[in-house]
């Protein structure tokens, strides 16, 4: 296309970086040449662009010459970001050219070629900025409230922390009472205090804050809407008891012939019974008739509410592992074999029975660390058994209390608790029992091989407590279906980023407590605080978002749905015309969809297929002469590109045959772009991304490898060398590895000879 | 016999109802075999060898062949599609390799 | 194949069945094509100036058709020429590419890779280098295609056929040969405008539900017959694996029908020649095939399309053969060669048209006079219309 005067609105600014870049590259000469390029209104060198004077000179140019696009050829785009924004043109029309870290500093031993490369990378960036889009941030109105699913200790605390800042909270609990598993405990470790005390305090605080709306006997039916604007359909089953009228006289409990009345504890919330209607006898209305306050209405119907919230916190807690399959342990088969949780109930209600016991045995790791059942360690069972053993010793110092273990895990200062148990006389045996049998007189007998003493031990116990492991709650699979969160192989809610443990791979949905991993009460409450903070951050009563998300070109799209399938965050759904469309808030701008589309129909707002295509066209295949091979490297923003910058900062040298292009993720590189690069005569193409397990976007590197494999195969069929495309795993802190990879690759390509293709 | 699906490479377009080759074939000839989950041509004789399926397959799993009535076995014509370019590699029955690369008018 | 094999004439067939008038269906397009592969050859012969030669190396057009223009002879001559060489024992026929330079051969192949890529594969599968061997050509099967010849619906200036509200454009519309791609596109615009004009002039119609139901039944009944059978394609002759429905597969009927047309209705196998008796024979058997259409069955939707393909082909073929019979002359030898009427009959310098009588089911023939609209010679190409003097 011939240059038209109206095209000339691009300003190119080349920095010497206080003379440093200039020692390797003659930026003045480069500026003079760039002045003549199509669409360039001004091209000049500056001593130090990021200085106050440097920036103001650019600003003046923009105003005076009416520039609408700017190239800043200087240091890495990740340096001096603030200085080069807000210059007077849309920020997305300012392109940074990495002249320092990825050119002058890494080719100081080859200045002649460094200059040639500088010219090429300037040309590449010129094409990129030429087709860049002037994106403007949008204001998406968002809800200010948060919905918490799960009314156990984690959910309650998340609600308190959120409501404490004035935001509205909806606390949705499946059962008729708040409190979760903690309400069933007799004592907390390590202080041996009763949970009822803590729960009472929490309930007082819940009641005191009008911003908290509690829905018990309620479940989430469906999740609609999008991050910042969720619409949750919540179904509340009838309680049949009006908590405001109930006087807690207890008559309904007495009147009920079927144990269908769930009666509250003194610290419960709501403080009113609930009728389990499914257990009632036909047409029985005994409870209603007995109620003196007329608080029971057996005709109450379920309610469905739609609740709008800006974020969700999942706190659905845990279930104990059921030890029945471990038949050798006799649960369900023998009397007086109980689980740790059942022991808590016994400790609360049958103290006399416990005092009378002579010998109690705890068996650890029931279900946990077991390939057949729970492969992981359930974290709390050692402390729980220590607590229960200490309790027994306090009740009856003469009883024999054994703990049969694999390892005792009491990290940090919990070590003191272990010592306390030792001092109380609890006997620790490192060995797990064989089959439990009914004793001859009564009680349970078994033998254990004590691995420390090296001897068999015969035990006859009055009570055996199985320290069963923790699994996520039964409803976790349904929760996954409704919210789309990702579960790991043990069905716990997964965050794929180690540094964002509250994330769930779904925007604006966070997790707290035992639904994430086994943990004790203190950690659950901490976890809830963290989730609350994250949830609050994700709100803001109005979400500002730049529309740089992925966009599908519906003229090219064939609805093969590969983008929907491969998106790690399930950000895509079909729009009203049946084309895939990414939600602007769910999209994480990784570009995996762009990389996988067979028709190259998907682009990101900040990096399009068109831009990449033009950038490749800007590469002069012979910039280092006819013999020298060229390597084009697509580097992921999070790891490989940073490693390249690091190489620059450290002055690690590599051949100037290498041209780097930053992409959001290794998975963002489309096969058609690579095909074009090869067709234009580029000798080798590599994609450098995070090592697999570290990919910020879960599967970008893995997908890049698969796609490169396909292209390699095709090259082989074309009787070209399959090694002309490859993947390189480069971590953030591996600049030497990157430099070595480039050096080795260039050498290898010299041996192969130049790519015979030329577009 | 056109077109030949290389089963190791075909992934049934990730199990969607209509793989890309089926969507693009103008003669309704390419379809998914329900049992194997791989694509195949249901009537080789009706194929016009337009190569639309070969070009669109994201795994490069389709090879174009000439009916034996017309030409001998073993020749290859392989397209590699770029954003606005196409590179054809042609291998004849004597093993001679020719490559043609040129720009297309597709919008990038 | 060059023309798409999935175009079976349905555009014409719906009009034939509705009683619309058709014109020049005898003016079939028989092209010179690369032999067997049937890809386009004008690219080579015109673009690269490759002369048509026979097995003896004689330059056919210059030798035998100098009186008709030699290399610039009309297109029906170019299709016929190789056929005549073959039938008179001077085959095979070629376009001579041996003078092409290596760059020209590359450019030729790139042209084909754009237009018909597997032609390059075809050459590779025969180990053929155009610079070493000339490329074989032959006539193609006849096509009915209004973009090349004048076959199609009889339409007015707005492109409306004789069936009110039914418009035709492009290959469907008759009476205007040599439209090619550009002309078809232009005609699309004209037909759209015509249709809009017509819509504005009429009141809204109502859909006759009974008619719709009847058509639905006609369309789906072959599938309903075949349902429950296993899907089978390309059943080799003699093997009966068909399950319970005892009928005719679309492949069987098409095979028989294509052979009939080739042998009796001036197909390429007969060097495009026919006579009255052959055409009558063809008509008789087309009628018998049509009577057996209700025995066609399909076992899935793909086969159902094949069933309707063959039904539509039969409807169009009947009209084509009636036209071939009616034009008792050989005005365009090659496109329509009557061995019993080899010359040109001046009284047939007119349109030969047809219309199905919806009561009797018979195709009725009629003639419409030729009227010259644009002045100038009828036999040589007009000079190009000069562009406006104010060119940018």
PDB file of C-alpha atoms in Angstrom, chain A residues 553 556 558-562 564-566 596 598-600 609-610 613-614 617 671-676 678-680 703 706 710-711 713-715 717-720 756-759, chain B residues 6 9 11-14 16-18 20 23-24 54-60 63 76 78-89 91 95 97 99-103 107-108:
ATOM      1  CA  UNK A 553     -13.739 -13.380  14.390  1.00  0.00           C
ATOM      2  CA  UNK A 556     -13.840 -17.106  10.105  1.00  0.00           C
ATOM      3  CA  UNK A 558     -16.464 -22.653  12.213  1.00  0.00           C
ATOM      4  CA  UNK A 559     -17.622 -23.403  15.790  1.00  0.00           C
ATOM      5  CA  UNK A 560     -15.356 -26.387  16.208  1.00  0.00           C
ATOM      6  CA  UNK A 561     -15.363 -25.359  19.898  1.00  0.00           C
ATOM      7  CA  UNK A 562     -11.694 -26.053  20.418  1.00  0.00           C
ATOM      8  CA  UNK A 564     -14.190 -23.584  24.613  1.00  0.00           C
ATOM      9  CA  UNK A 565     -12.563 -26.929  25.258  1.00  0.00           C
ATOM     10  CA  UNK A 566      -8.984 -25.764  25.814  1.00  0.00           C
ATOM     11  CA  UNK A 596      -5.232 -23.425  19.336  1.00  0.00           C
ATOM     12  CA  UNK A 598      -7.367 -24.148  13.630  1.00  0.00           C
ATOM     13  CA  UNK A 599      -8.613 -21.200  11.582  1.00  0.00           C
ATOM     14  CA  UNK A 600      -6.604 -18.520  13.424  1.00  0.00           C
ATOM     15  CA  UNK A 609      -3.056 -12.697  14.647  1.00  0.00           C
ATOM     16  CA  UNK A 610      -2.810  -9.819  12.193  1.00  0.00           C
ATOM     17  CA  UNK A 613       1.615 -11.868  10.872  1.00  0.00           C
ATOM     18  CA  UNK A 614       2.762  -8.338  10.000  1.00  0.00           C
ATOM     19  CA  UNK A 617       6.741  -9.937   7.429  1.00  0.00           C
ATOM     20  CA  UNK A 671       0.329 -22.892  14.129  1.00  0.00           C
ATOM     21  CA  UNK A 672      -0.523 -20.608  11.220  1.00  0.00           C
ATOM     22  CA  UNK A 673       1.911 -18.018  12.583  1.00  0.00           C
ATOM     23  CA  UNK A 674       4.655 -20.616  12.850  1.00  0.00           C
ATOM     24  CA  UNK A 675       3.813 -21.873   9.357  1.00  0.00           C
ATOM     25  CA  UNK A 676       4.096 -18.353   8.068  1.00  0.00           C
ATOM     26  CA  UNK A 678       8.820 -21.003   8.273  1.00  0.00           C
ATOM     27  CA  UNK A 679       7.388 -20.081   4.882  1.00  0.00           C
ATOM     28  CA  UNK A 680       9.110 -16.685   4.962  1.00  0.00           C
ATOM     29  CA  UNK A 703      -0.435 -27.492  24.610  1.00  0.00           C
ATOM     30  CA  UNK A 706       1.681 -30.862  21.391  1.00  0.00           C
ATOM     31  CA  UNK A 710       2.288 -31.671  15.003  1.00  0.00           C
ATOM     32  CA  UNK A 711       4.198 -29.040  13.063  1.00  0.00           C
ATOM     33  CA  UNK A 713       5.684 -34.040  11.939  1.00  0.00           C
ATOM     34  CA  UNK A 714       4.413 -31.997   9.037  1.00  0.00           C
ATOM     35  CA  UNK A 715       7.888 -30.618   8.354  1.00  0.00           C
ATOM     36  CA  UNK A 717       6.611 -35.111   5.688  1.00  0.00           C
ATOM     37  CA  UNK A 718       7.601 -32.064   3.705  1.00  0.00           C
ATOM     38  CA  UNK A 719      11.153 -33.431   3.639  1.00  0.00           C
ATOM     39  CA  UNK A 720      12.294 -30.559   5.816  1.00  0.00           C
ATOM     40  CA  UNK A 756      14.958 -23.349   1.432  1.00  0.00           C
ATOM     41  CA  UNK A 757      11.618 -21.554   1.567  1.00  0.00           C
ATOM     42  CA  UNK A 758      11.199 -17.940   0.698  1.00  0.00           C
ATOM     43  CA  UNK A 759       7.852 -16.215   0.547  1.00  0.00           C
TER      44      UNK A 759
ATOM     45  CA  UNK B   6      -3.982 -41.044   9.554  1.00  0.00           C
ATOM     46  CA  UNK B   9      -2.936 -38.136  14.325  1.00  0.00           C
ATOM     47  CA  UNK B  11      -8.189 -36.769  17.565  1.00  0.00           C
ATOM     48  CA  UNK B  12     -11.785 -36.624  16.359  1.00  0.00           C
ATOM     49  CA  UNK B  13     -11.615 -32.876  16.912  1.00  0.00           C
ATOM     50  CA  UNK B  14     -11.696 -33.460  20.649  1.00  0.00           C
ATOM     51  CA  UNK B  16     -17.199 -32.622  19.260  1.00  0.00           C
ATOM     52  CA  UNK B  17     -20.277 -33.758  17.264  1.00  0.00           C
ATOM     53  CA  UNK B  18     -18.946 -32.568  13.932  1.00  0.00           C
ATOM     54  CA  UNK B  20     -13.823 -29.756  11.181  1.00  0.00           C
ATOM     55  CA  UNK B  23     -18.103 -29.247   8.652  1.00  0.00           C
ATOM     56  CA  UNK B  24     -16.154 -28.216   5.593  1.00  0.00           C
ATOM     57  CA  UNK B  54      -6.740 -31.651   4.225  1.00  0.00           C
ATOM     58  CA  UNK B  55      -6.203 -27.940   4.674  1.00  0.00           C
ATOM     59  CA  UNK B  56      -8.496 -27.441   7.629  1.00  0.00           C
ATOM     60  CA  UNK B  57      -7.442 -30.401   9.782  1.00  0.00           C
ATOM     61  CA  UNK B  58      -5.769 -28.903  12.864  1.00  0.00           C
ATOM     62  CA  UNK B  59      -3.690 -32.043  13.411  1.00  0.00           C
ATOM     63  CA  UNK B  60      -2.568 -32.445   9.811  1.00  0.00           C
ATOM     64  CA  UNK B  63      -3.409 -37.060   3.441  1.00  0.00           C
ATOM     65  CA  UNK B  76       2.193 -36.553  -1.981  1.00  0.00           C
ATOM     66  CA  UNK B  78       1.096 -31.400   1.477  1.00  0.00           C
ATOM     67  CA  UNK B  79      -0.214 -27.914   2.273  1.00  0.00           C
ATOM     68  CA  UNK B  80       1.167 -25.857   5.153  1.00  0.00           C
ATOM     69  CA  UNK B  81      -1.154 -22.934   5.788  1.00  0.00           C
ATOM     70  CA  UNK B  82       0.122 -19.676   7.257  1.00  0.00           C
ATOM     71  CA  UNK B  83      -1.931 -16.608   8.090  1.00  0.00           C
ATOM     72  CA  UNK B  84      -1.617 -15.157   4.602  1.00  0.00           C
ATOM     73  CA  UNK B  85       0.630 -17.703   2.978  1.00  0.00           C
ATOM     74  CA  UNK B  86       0.592 -21.276   1.835  1.00  0.00           C
ATOM     75  CA  UNK B  87       3.504 -23.619   1.273  1.00  0.00           C
ATOM     76  CA  UNK B  88       2.877 -26.705  -0.855  1.00  0.00           C
ATOM     77  CA  UNK B  89       5.268 -29.624  -0.876  1.00  0.00           C
ATOM     78  CA  UNK B  91       6.669 -35.385  -3.845  1.00  0.00           C
ATOM     79  CA  UNK B  95      10.904 -39.161  -4.920  1.00  0.00           C
ATOM     80  CA  UNK B  97      10.546 -32.993  -4.040  1.00  0.00           C
ATOM     81  CA  UNK B  99       8.102 -26.812  -2.870  1.00  0.00           C
ATOM     82  CA  UNK B 100       5.941 -23.835  -3.760  1.00  0.00           C
ATOM     83  CA  UNK B 101       5.382 -21.021  -1.298  1.00  0.00           C
ATOM     84  CA  UNK B 102       3.377 -17.903  -2.030  1.00  0.00           C
ATOM     85  CA  UNK B 103       0.990 -15.413  -0.538  1.00  0.00           C
ATOM     86  CA  UNK B 107      -7.423 -11.589   5.484  1.00  0.00           C
ATOM     87  CA  UNK B 108      -5.025 -12.135   8.382  1.00  0.00           C
TER      88      UNK B 108
END
